[in-house]
XYZ file of C-alpha atoms in Angstrom:
148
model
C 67.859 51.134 178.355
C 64.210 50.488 177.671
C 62.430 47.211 177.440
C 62.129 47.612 173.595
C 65.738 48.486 172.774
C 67.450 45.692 175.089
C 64.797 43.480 173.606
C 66.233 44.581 170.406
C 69.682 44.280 171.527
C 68.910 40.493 172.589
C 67.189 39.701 169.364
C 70.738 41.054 168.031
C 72.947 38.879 169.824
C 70.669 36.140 169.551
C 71.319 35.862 165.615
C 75.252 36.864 166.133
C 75.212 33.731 168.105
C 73.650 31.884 164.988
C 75.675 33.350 162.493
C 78.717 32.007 164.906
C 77.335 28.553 164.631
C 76.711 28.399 161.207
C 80.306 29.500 161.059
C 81.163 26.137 163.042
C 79.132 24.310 160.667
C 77.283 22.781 163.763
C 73.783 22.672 162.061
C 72.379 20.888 165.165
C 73.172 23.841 166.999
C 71.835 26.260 164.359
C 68.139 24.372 164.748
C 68.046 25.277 168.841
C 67.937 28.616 167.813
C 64.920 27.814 165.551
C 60.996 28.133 167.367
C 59.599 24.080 166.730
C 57.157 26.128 163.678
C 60.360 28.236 162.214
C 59.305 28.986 158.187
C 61.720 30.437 156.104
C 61.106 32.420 152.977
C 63.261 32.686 149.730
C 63.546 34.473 146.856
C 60.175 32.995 145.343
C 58.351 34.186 148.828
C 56.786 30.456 149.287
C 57.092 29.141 153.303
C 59.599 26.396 153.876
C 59.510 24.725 157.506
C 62.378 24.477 159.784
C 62.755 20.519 158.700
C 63.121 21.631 154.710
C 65.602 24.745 155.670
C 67.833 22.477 157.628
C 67.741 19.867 154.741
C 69.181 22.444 152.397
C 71.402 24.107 154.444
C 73.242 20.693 154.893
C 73.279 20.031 151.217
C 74.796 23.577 151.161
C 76.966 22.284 154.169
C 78.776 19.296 152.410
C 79.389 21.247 149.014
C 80.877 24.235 150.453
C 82.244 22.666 154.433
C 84.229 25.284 155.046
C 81.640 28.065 154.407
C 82.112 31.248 156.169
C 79.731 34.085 157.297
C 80.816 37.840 157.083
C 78.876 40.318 159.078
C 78.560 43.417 157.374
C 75.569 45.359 158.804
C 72.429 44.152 161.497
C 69.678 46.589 162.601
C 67.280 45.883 164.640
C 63.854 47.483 164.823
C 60.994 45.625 167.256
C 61.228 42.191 166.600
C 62.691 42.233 163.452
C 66.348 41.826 162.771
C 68.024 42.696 158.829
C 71.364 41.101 157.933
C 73.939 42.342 155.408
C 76.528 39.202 154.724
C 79.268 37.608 152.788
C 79.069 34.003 152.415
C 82.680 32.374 151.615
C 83.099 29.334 150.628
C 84.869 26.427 148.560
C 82.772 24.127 146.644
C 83.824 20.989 147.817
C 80.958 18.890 147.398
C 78.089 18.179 144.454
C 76.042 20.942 144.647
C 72.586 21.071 142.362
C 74.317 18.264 140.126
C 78.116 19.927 140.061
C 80.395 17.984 140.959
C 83.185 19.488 143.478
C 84.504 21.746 141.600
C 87.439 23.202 144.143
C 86.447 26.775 142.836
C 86.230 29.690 145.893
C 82.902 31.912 145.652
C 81.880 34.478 147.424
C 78.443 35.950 147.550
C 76.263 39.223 149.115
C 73.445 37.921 151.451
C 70.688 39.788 152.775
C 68.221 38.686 155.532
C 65.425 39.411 157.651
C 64.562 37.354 161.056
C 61.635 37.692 163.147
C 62.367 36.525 166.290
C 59.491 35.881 169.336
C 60.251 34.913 173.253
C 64.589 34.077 172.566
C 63.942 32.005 169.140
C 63.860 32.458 165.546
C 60.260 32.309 164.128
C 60.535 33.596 160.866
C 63.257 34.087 158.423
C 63.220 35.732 154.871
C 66.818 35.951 153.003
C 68.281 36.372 149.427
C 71.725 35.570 148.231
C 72.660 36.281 144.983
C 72.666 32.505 143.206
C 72.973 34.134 139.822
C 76.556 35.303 141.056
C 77.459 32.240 142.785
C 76.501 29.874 139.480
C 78.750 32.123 137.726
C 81.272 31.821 139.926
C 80.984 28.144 139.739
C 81.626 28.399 136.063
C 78.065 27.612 135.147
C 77.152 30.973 133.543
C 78.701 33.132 131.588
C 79.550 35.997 132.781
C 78.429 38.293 130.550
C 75.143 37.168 130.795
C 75.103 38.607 134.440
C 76.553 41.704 133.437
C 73.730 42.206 130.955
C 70.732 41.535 133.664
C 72.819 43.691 136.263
C-alpha cells in the first residue's frame, strides 16, 4: 500500500471514529478530533470556528439526544474525505424556538473533511433543513415538493 492510499485509509478511519462519537453524543470527544483552528463551512459557505461548530452541535445535541449517524458512502481522495449520511433523531429538546415536539426525523447529509497530520482542519457539510422543518411540522409539505 502506498504512502498516499494508507494516508487515505487513515484519514478514513479517522472520521469513522468521529462519526462513532458523535453517535455517543460525547461532544468533548468529537472536539479532540478537531485541529485547535478547525473552520467549518455550511450551506451559506461563510467560516465558522471550531468554538461556534461545537456550540451548535450541542444545541442540536439537547433537541435531538438520541441522534444517530448512518454511514452510507466515504471516499477518500488525498486529504480530502466526502460523507454520504442519515441523521436520525427525536426532537426532544427546543430547537430554533420549537418546543420538543417528540416527532422522529430523519435527514440526507453530505460532507466534505479536510484532514492534515491525524486531525480535522476543515469541514464543509449540508443537510437538508428544508426536509427536517417539514418533518418537524413547520412547513408544509407541499411547499417542498414544489422547490424539489
Amino acid at each position: 500500500m502506498g504512502s498516499t492510499e494508507s494516508t487515505e485509509q487513515a484519514n478514513k478511519a479517522l472520521v469513522r471514529e468521529l462519526i462513532d462519537t458523535w453517535n455517543r453524543g460525547d461532544l468533548a470527544g468529537m472536539t479532540r478530533f478537531w485541529s485547535p483552528d478547525m473552520v467549518h463551512y455550511g450551506r451559506d459557505g461563510e467560516p465558522l470556528p471550531g468554538t461556534g461548530v461545537a456550540a451548535e452541535m450541542g444545541r442540536f445535541m439537547n433537541a435531538f439526544p438520541d441522534l444517530r449517524l448512518t454511514v452510507h458512502a466515504m471516499v477518500a481522495e488525498g486529504d480530502l474525505v466526502a460523507t454520504r449520511l442519515t441523521v436520525e433523531a427525536t426532537h426532544k429538546g427546543e430547537y430554533l424556538g420549537v418546543p420538543a415536539t417528540g416527532r422522529a426525523v430523519r435527514v440526507p447529509l453530505l460532507g466534505q473533511l479536510r484532514v492534515v497530520d491525524g486531525a480535522v482542519v476543515e469541514h464543509w457539510g449540508v443537510a437538508d433543513g428544508l426536509y427536517l422543518l417539514e418533518q418537524l411540522g413547520l412547513l408544509p409539505p407541499e411547499l417542498l415538493r414544489a422547490t424539489a
